[in-house]
Coordinates of C-alpha atoms in Angstrom, one line a residue:
X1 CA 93.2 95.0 65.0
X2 CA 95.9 92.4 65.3
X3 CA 96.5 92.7 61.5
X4 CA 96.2 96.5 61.4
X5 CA 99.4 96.8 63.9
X6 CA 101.8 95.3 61.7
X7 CA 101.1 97.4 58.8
X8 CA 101.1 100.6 60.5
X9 CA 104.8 99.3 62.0
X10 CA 105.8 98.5 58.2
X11 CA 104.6 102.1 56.9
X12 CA 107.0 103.7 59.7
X13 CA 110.6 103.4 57.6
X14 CA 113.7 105.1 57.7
X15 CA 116.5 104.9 60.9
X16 CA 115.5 103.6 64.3
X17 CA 116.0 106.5 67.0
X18 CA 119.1 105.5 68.2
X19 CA 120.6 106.0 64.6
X20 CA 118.6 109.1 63.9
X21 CA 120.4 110.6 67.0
X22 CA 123.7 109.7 66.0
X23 CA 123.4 110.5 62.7
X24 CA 121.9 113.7 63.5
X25 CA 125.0 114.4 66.1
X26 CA 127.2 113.9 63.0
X27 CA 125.8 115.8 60.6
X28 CA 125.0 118.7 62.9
X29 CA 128.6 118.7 64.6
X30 CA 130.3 120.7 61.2
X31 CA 127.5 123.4 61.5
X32 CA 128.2 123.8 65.2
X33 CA 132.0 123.6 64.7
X34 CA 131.9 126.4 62.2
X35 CA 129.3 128.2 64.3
X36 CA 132.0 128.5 66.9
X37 CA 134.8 129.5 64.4
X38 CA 132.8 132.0 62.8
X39 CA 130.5 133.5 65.0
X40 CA 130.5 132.5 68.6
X41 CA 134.9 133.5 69.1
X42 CA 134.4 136.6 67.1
X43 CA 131.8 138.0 69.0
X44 CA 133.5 137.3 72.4
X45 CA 136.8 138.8 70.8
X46 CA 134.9 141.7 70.1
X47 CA 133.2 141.8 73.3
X48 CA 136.6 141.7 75.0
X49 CA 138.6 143.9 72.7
X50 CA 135.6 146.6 73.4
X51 CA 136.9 147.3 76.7
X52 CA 140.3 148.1 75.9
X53 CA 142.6 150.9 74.0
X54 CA 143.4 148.8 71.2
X55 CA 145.3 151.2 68.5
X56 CA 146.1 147.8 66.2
X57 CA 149.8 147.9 67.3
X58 CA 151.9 147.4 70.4
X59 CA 150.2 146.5 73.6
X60 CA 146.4 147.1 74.8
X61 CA 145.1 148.6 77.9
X62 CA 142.1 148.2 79.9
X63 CA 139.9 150.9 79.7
X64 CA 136.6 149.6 80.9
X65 CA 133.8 151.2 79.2
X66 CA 135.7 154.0 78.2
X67 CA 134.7 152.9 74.7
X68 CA 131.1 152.6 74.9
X69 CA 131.1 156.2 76.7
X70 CA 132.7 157.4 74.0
X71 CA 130.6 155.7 70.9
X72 CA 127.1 157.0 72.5
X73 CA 128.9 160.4 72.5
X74 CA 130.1 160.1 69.1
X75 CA 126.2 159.5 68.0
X76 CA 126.4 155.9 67.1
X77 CA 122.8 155.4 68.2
X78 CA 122.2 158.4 65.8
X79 CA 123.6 156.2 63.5
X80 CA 121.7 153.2 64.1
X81 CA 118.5 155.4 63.9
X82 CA 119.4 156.7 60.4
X83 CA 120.3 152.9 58.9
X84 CA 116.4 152.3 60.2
X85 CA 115.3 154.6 58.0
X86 CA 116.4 152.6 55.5
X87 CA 114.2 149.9 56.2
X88 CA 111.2 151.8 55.2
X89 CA 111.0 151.2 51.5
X90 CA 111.8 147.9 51.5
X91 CA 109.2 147.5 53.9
X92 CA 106.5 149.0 51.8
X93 CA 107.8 146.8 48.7
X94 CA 107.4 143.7 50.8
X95 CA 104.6 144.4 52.5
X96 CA 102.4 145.9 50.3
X97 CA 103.6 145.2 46.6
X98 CA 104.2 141.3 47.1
X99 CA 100.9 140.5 48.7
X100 CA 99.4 142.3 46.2
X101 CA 101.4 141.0 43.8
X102 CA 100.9 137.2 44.8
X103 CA 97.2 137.2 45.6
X104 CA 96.6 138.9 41.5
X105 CA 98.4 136.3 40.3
X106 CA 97.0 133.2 42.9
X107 CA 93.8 134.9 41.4
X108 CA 94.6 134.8 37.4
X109 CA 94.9 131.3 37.7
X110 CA 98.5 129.1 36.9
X111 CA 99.8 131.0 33.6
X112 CA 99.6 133.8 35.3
X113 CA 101.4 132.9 38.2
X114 CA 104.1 131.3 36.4
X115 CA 104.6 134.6 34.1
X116 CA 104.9 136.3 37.6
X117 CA 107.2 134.0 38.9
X118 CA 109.3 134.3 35.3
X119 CA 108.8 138.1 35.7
X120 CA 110.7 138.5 39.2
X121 CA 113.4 136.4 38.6
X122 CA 114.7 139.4 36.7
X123 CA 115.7 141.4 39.6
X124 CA 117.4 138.3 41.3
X125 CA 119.4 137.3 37.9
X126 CA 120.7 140.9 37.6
X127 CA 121.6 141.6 41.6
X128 CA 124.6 143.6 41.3
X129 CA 123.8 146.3 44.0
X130 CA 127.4 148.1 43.4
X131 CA 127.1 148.3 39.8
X132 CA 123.4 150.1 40.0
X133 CA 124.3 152.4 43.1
X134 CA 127.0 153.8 40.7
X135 CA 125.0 153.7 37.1
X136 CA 122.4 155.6 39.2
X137 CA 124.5 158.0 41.0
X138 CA 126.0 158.5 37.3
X139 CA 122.7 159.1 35.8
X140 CA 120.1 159.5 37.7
X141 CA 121.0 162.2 40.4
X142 CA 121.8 165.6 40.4
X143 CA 125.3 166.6 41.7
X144 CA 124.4 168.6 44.8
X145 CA 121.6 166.1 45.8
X146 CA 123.0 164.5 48.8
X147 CA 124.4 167.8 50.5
X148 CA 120.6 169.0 50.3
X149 CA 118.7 165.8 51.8
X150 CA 121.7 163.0 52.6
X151 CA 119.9 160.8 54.7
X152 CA 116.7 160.3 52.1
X153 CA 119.8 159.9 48.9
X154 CA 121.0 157.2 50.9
X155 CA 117.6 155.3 50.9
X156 CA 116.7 156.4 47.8
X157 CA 120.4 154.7 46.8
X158 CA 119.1 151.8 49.2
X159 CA 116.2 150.8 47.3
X160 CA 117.8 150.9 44.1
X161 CA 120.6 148.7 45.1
X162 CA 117.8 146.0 46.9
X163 CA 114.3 146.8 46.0
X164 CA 113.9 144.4 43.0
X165 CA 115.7 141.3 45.0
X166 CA 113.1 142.3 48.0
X167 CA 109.9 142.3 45.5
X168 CA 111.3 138.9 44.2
X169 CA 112.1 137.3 47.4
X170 CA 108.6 138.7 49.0
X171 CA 106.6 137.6 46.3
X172 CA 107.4 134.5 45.9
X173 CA 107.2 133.6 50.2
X174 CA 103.7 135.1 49.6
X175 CA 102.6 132.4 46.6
X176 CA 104.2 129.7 48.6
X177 CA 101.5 130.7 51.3
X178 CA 98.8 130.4 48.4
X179 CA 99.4 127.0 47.2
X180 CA 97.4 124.4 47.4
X181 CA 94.4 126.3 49.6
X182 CA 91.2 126.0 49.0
X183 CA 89.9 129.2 50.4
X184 CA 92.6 132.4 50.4
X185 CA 91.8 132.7 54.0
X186 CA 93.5 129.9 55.1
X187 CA 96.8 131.1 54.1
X188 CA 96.3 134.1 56.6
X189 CA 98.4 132.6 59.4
X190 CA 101.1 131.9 57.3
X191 CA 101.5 135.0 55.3
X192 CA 101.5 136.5 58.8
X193 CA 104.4 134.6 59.9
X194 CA 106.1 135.3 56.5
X195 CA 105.6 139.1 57.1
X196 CA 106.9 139.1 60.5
X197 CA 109.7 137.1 59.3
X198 CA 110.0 139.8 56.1
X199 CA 110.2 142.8 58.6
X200 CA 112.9 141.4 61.2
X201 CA 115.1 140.3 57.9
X202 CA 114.3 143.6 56.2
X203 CA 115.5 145.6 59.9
X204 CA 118.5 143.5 60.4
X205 CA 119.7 144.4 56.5
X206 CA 118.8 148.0 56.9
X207 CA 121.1 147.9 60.4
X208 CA 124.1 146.5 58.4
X209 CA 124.2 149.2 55.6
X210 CA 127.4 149.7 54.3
X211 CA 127.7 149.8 50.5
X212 CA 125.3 152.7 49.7
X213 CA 127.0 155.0 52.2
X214 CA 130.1 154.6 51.0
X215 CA 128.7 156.7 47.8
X216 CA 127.1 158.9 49.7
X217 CA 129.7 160.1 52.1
X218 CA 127.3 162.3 53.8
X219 CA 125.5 159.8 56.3
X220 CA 127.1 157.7 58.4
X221 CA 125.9 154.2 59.1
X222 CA 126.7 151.6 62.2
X223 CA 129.0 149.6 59.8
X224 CA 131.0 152.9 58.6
X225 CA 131.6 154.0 61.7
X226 CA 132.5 150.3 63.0
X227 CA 135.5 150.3 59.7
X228 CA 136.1 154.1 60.4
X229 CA 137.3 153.9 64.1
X230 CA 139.4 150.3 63.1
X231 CA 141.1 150.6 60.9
X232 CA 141.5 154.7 59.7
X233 CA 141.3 156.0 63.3
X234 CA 143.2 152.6 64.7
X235 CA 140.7 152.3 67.5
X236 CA 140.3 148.9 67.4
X237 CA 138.6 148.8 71.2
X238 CA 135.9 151.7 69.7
X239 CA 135.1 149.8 66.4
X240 CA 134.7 147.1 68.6
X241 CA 132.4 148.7 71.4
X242 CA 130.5 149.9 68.1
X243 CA 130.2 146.0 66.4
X244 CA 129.1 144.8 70.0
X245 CA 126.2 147.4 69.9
X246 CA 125.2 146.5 66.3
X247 CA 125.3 142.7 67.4
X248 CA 122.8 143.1 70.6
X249 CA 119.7 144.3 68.6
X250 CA 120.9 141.4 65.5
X251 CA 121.0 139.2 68.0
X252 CA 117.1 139.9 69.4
X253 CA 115.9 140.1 65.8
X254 CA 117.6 136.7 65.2
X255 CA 116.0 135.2 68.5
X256 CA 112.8 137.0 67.4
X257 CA 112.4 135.2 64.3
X258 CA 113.7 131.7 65.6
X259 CA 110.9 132.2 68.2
X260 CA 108.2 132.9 65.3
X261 CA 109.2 129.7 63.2
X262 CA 109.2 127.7 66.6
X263 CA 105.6 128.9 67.8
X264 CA 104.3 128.4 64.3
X265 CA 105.9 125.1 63.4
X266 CA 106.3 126.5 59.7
X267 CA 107.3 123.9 57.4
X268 CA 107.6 123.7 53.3
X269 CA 105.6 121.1 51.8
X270 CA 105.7 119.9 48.2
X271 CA 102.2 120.2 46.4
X272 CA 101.3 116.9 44.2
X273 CA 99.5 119.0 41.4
X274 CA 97.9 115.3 40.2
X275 CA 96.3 115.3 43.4
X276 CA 95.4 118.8 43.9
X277 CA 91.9 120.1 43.6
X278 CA 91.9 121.8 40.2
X279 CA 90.9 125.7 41.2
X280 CA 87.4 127.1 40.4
X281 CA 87.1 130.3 37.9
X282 CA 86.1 132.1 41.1
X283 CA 89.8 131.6 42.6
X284 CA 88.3 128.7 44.9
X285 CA 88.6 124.8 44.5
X286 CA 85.9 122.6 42.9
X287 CA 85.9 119.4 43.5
X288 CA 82.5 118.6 42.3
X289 CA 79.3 119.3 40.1
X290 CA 78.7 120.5 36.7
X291 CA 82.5 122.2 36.3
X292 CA 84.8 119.2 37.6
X293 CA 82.7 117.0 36.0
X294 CA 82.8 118.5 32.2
X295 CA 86.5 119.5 32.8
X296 CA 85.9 123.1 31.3
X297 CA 86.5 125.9 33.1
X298 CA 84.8 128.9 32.1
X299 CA 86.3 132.5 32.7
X300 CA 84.8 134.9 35.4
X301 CA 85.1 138.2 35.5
X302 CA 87.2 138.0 38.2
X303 CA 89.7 136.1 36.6
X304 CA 89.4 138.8 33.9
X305 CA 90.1 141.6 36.6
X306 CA 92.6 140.0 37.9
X307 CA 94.5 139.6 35.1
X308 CA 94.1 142.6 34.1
X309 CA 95.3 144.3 37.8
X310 CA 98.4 141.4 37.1
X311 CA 99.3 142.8 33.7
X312 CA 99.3 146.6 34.7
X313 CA 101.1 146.0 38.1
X314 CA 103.7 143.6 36.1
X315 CA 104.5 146.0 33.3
X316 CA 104.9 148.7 35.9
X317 CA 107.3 146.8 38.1
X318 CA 109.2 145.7 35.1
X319 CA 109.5 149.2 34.0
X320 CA 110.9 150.7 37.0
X321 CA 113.3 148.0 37.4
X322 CA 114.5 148.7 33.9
X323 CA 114.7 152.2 34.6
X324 CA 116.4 151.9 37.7
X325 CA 119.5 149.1 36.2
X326 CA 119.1 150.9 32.7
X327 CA 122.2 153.0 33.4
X328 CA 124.4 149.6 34.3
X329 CA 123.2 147.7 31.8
X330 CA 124.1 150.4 29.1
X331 CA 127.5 150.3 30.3
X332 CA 127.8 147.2 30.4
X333 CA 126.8 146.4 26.7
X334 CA 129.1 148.9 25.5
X335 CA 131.5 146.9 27.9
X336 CA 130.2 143.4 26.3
X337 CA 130.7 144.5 22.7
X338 CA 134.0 147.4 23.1
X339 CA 136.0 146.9 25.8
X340 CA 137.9 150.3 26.6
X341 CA 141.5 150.4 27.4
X342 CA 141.9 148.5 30.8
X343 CA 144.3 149.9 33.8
X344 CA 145.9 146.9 36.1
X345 CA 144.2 144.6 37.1
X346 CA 143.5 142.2 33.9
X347 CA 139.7 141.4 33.1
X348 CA 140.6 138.0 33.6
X349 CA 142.3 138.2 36.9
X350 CA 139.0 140.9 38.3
X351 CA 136.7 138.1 37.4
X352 CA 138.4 135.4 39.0
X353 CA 139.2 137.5 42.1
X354 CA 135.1 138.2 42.2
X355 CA 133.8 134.5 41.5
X356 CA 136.4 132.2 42.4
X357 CA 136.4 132.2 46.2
X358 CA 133.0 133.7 46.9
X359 CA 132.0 129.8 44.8
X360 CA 134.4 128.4 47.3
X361 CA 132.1 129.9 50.2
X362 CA 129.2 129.0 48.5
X363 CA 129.6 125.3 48.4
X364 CA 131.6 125.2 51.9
X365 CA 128.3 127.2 53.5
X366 CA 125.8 125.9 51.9
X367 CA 126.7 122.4 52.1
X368 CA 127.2 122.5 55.7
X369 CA 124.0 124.4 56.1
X370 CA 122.0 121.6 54.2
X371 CA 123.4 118.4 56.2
X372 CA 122.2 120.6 59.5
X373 CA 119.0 121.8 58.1
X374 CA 118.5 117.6 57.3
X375 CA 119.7 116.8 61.2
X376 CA 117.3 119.2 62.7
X377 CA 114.2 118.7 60.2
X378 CA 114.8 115.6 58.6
X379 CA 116.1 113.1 61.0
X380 CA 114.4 114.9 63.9
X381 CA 117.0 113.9 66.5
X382 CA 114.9 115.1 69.6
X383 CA 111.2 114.5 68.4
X384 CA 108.9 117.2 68.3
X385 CA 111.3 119.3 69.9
X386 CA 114.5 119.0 67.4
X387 CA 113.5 122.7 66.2
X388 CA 115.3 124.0 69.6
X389 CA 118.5 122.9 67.9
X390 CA 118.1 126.2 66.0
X391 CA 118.2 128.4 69.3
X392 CA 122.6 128.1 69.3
X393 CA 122.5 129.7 65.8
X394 CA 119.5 132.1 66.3
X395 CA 121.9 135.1 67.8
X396 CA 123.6 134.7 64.5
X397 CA 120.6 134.4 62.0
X398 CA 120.8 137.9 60.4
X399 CA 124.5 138.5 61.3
X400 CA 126.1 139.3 58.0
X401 CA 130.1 139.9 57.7
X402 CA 130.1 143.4 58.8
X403 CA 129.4 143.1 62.7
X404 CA 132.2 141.0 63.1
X405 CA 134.7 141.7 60.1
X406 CA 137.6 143.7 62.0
X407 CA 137.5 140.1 64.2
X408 CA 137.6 138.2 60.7
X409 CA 140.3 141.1 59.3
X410 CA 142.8 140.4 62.6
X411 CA 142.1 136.4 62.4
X412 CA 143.4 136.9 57.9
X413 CA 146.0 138.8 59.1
X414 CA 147.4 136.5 61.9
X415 CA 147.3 133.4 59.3
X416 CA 148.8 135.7 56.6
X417 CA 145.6 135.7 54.3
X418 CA 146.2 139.1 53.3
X419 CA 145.9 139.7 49.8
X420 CA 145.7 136.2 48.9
X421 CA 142.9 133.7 47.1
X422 CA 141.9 132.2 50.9
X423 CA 141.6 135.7 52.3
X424 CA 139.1 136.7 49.7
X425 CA 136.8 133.7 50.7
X426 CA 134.0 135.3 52.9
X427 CA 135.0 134.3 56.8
X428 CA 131.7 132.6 57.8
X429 CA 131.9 128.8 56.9
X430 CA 128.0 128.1 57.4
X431 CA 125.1 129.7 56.2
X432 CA 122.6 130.2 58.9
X433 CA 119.4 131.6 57.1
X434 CA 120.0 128.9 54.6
X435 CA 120.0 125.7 57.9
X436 CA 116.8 127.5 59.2
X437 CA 115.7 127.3 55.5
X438 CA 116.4 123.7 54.9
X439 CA 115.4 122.7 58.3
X440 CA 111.9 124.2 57.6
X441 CA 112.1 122.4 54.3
X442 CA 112.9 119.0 56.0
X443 CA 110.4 118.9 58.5
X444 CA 107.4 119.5 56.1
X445 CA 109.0 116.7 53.9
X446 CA 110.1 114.0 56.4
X447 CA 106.4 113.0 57.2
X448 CA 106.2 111.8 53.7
X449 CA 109.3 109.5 54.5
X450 CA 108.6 108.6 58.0
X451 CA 105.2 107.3 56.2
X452 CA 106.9 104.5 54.0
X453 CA 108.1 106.7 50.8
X454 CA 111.7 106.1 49.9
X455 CA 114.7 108.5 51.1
X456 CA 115.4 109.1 47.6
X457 CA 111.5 110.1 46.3
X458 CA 110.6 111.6 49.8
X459 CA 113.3 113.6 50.7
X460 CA 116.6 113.5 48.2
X461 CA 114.3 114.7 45.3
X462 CA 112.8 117.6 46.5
X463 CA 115.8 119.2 48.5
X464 CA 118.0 119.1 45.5
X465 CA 116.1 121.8 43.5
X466 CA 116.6 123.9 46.9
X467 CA 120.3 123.4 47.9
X468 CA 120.9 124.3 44.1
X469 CA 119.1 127.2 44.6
X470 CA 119.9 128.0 47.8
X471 CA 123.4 127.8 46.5
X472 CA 123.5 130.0 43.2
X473 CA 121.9 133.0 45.3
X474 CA 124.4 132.9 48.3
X475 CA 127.3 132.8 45.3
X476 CA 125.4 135.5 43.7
X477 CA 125.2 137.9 46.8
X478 CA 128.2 137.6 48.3
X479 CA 130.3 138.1 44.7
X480 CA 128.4 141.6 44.9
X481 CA 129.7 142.6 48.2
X482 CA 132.5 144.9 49.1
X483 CA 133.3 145.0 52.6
X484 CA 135.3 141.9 53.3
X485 CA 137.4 142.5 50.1
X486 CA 138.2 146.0 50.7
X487 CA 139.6 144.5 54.3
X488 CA 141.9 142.0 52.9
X489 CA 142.7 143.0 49.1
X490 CA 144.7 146.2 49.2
X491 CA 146.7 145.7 45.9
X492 CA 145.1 145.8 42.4
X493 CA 145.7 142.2 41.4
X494 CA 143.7 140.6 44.0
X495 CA 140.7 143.1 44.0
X496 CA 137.0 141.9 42.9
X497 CA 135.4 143.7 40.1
X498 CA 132.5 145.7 42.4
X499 CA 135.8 146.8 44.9
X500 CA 137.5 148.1 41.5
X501 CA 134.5 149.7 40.0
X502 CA 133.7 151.0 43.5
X503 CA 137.2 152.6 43.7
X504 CA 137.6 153.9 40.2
X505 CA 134.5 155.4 40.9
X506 CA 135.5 157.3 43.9
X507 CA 138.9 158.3 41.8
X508 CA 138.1 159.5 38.3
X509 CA 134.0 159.3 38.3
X510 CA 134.3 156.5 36.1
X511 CA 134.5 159.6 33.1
X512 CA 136.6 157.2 31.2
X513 CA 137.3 153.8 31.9
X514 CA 133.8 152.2 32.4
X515 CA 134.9 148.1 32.1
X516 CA 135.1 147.6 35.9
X517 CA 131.2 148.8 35.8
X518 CA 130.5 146.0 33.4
X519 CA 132.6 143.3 34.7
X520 CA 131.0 143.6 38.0
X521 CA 128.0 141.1 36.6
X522 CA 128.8 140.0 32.9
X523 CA 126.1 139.6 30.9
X524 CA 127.2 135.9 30.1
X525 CA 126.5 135.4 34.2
X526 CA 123.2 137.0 34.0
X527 CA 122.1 134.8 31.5
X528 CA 123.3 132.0 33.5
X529 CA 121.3 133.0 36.5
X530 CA 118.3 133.9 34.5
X531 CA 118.3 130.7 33.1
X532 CA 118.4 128.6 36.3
X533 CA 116.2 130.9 38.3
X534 CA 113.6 130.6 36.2
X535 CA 113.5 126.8 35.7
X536 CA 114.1 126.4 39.4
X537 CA 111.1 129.4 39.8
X538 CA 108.5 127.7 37.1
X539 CA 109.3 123.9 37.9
X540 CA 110.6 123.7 41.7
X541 CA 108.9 126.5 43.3
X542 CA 105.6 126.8 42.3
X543 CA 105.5 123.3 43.7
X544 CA 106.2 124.4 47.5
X545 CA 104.0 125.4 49.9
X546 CA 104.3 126.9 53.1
X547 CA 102.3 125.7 56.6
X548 CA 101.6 126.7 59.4
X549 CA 100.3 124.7 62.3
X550 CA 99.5 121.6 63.2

């Protein structure tokens, strides 16, 4: 015993508690700085401004809740109840299509996982949700369409513009549940929290539809009617009553999920495949007997079935997808290989008003994110309970730009931003899904350092795949959005290429001058995505794993 106690006392490495709590302090004091510029003053700016006549010039009034009187007469909870609707597809696609999805391919053995995991980084690579809301209005519907059913156009236009980046996301969450069991059963409890956490994300996006209704023009949406009563019927205090409605259930769903990762203690762990059990025929593990000990591994007809299910279901997603982008990507080949006369702005000028500043956000929000995520998870600041450092950002945790962009609009406007490279940079300053992400990744990996492995090996290597990751999709996404530059970039030279195409859509039908459409994601870009989604896919993430539990 008196020999044992020293060696368990060497295996314990890394910062005494008194330096993990500073440390921690420090790196989580940006996050919380940028939570209050970004989120926290916003929303009590909006809370404020909502009970007031605020007509965006001259002096404001008190008006009490004159405002929200007026919003519930207007229907805004009408409103909220159509962008639910919304939800439904992507619902089905992540609740039924992953899981299926996942366990064919957990069944089919590790080629055919990887081939999956090649197969869905298509959709992610080739997100450009303005560019296929417009090739398919283009192609795909019928003129008179949306005056005959508006509401199901808009989710039809919905799923088109997300479906394939909900499948991808879904899918893999679902193998990550799969790794590394030895019976499917056990990853019940965790594909359970990763539904539940699927549905509130899914909810909270559907709640904050904005892009698809602007092609629509039929159905109006929370967001519309939040940039409606701004800034074209200058009633600021309305838009704001409206954002302050849209922000209370966001804000549940948020404190919903926060509570699920909490009372779960989910974590990401990093499967060592040397040390993994090599998996039976049958889909289970043998460690033992005639099999292990011959190292052959004969096929069983259920492998055979479920490659088979795997192949059928795989061609069939793969063809739909196709189908749906199939009018974007036409146009942008012809855009690749002829470029047609180009009205102002420049090509080069579109593309560096789309990538330039949303990179800048990327980095800024990401880094941030990543030191916090390594504060809460890593260093562990408060023991077992340094997970209740999430509960300041939870309100935020699915609060996109919308809810709070006529606050982020005034703010620009105020420091002169307008129509400038800074104003184009998104207004939030940390990602908050990607700190819950990183702190869930942390805390499954800082056993293995607390145990004696170095920082380096333990924690350095395996978060690095992820923050790249993590990275390249948040750049990704937020080049493809609209809102926040139609807010601050009113003239030509300063407008993204999915604002243009959106815009020279809504003029001319995009009859003749079809380069905005492909510029919005150049081929050269998809390739780059494709390529570094599918290492990071094939090599990083088939090695996670996501627990539950003790």
């Amino acid at each position: 015993m008196s020999m044992a106690a020293p060696t368990m006392t060497a295996a314990r490495t890394g910062p005494d508690r008194g330096t993990r709590i500073g440390l921690g302090i420090l790196l989580l004091l940006p996050a919380l700085i940028a939570l209050a510029w970004s989120y926290l003053i916003p929303t009590l700016q909006a809370v404020g401004r909502s009970t007031t006549r605020d007509q965006m010039r001259g002096p404001t009034e008190s008006v009490g809740s004159a405002n929200y009187e007026a919003v519930f007469t207007q229907g805004f909870l009408g409103d909220m109840g159509s962008a639910l609707l919304l939800a439904l597809v992507p619902l089905a696609l992540a609740l039924l299509v992953a899981p299926v999805l996942a366990l064919l391919a957990d069944r089919a053995g590790r080629r055919a996982r990887l081939a999956l995991r090649a197969l869905i980084v298509v959709p992610v690579a080739g997100y450009a949700p303005v560019a296929l809301l417009i090739g398919w209005r283009l192609d795909r519907m019928e003129p008179g369409t949306m005056l005959d059913r508006p509401v199901a156009t808009l989710a039809e236009l919905t799923a088109v513009g997300g479906g394939g980046l909900v499948v991808a996301v879904a899918t893999t969450a679902f193998l990550g549940t799969l790794r590394g069991r030895g019976h499917r059963r056990d990853a019940l409890p965790a594909a359970l929290t990763v539904a539940g956490l699927l549905v509130l994300g899914i909810i909270a996006v559907a709640l904050q539809t904005y892009t698809a209704s602007l092609l629509t023009g039929r159905v109006r949406t929370p967001l519309t009617y939040v940039v409606t009563e701004s800034l074209q019927q200058l009633a600021a205090g309305r838009g704001s009553a409206a954002a302050v409605l849209l922000l209370i259930p966001l804000a549940l769903l948020g404190l919903a999920a926060t509570a699920l990762l909490l009372l779960t203690k989910a974590r990401i762990e990093v499967v060592d495949e040397a040390a993994t059990p090599r998996e039976h025929p049958h889909g289970e593990v043998s460690k033992s007997g005639p099999v292990a000990a011959s190292g052959l591994v004969t096929e069983s007809p259920g492998n055979r079935q479920a490659r088979i299910g795997l192949v059928v279901a795989g061609v069939f997603v793969l063809a739909v997808m196709l189908w749906a982008a199939w009018p974007w990507l036409s146009r942008s080949l012809r855009f690749t290989t002829e470029i047609p006369p180009m009205p102002t702005p420049d090509l080069s000028g579109m593309l560096m008003a789309t990538w330039l500043p949303t990179l800048l956000s990327a980095v800024v929000t990401v880094a941030v994110a990543a030191a916090a995520g390594f504060a809460i998870g890593g260093l562990r600041p408060l023991g077992r309970f340094s997970e209740l450092l999430l509960l300041p950002f939870a309100p935020w945790l699915f609060v996109g730009t919308g809810p709070l962009a006529i606050e982020s609009f005034l703010r620009a406007a105020d420091f002169e931003q307008l129509n400038t490279f800074l104003g184009l940079v998104p207004p939030g300053w940390v990602s908050i899904p990607a700190l819950f992400l990183f702190t869930v990744l942390f805390r499954g990996l800082e056993p293995r350092w607390r145990a004696g492995t170095g920082f380096g090996r333990a924690m350095l290597a395996p978060a690095a795949p992820m923050i790249l990751l993590v990275g390249l999709v948040t750049w990704l996404i937020t080049a493809g959005q609209v809102l926040w530059p139609m807010l601050v970039a009113s003239t030509p030279l300063n407008r993204p290429a999915p604002l243009e195409a959106l815009l020279l859509f809504a003029r001319w039908g995009l009859t003749t001058d079809e380069f905005a459409l492909g510029a919005v994601l150049p081929i050269p870009m998809i390739l780059l995505f494709l390529v570094a989604f599918g290492w990071l896919q094939v090599k990083y993430l088939d090695r996670l794993a996501l627990r539950v539990g003790r």
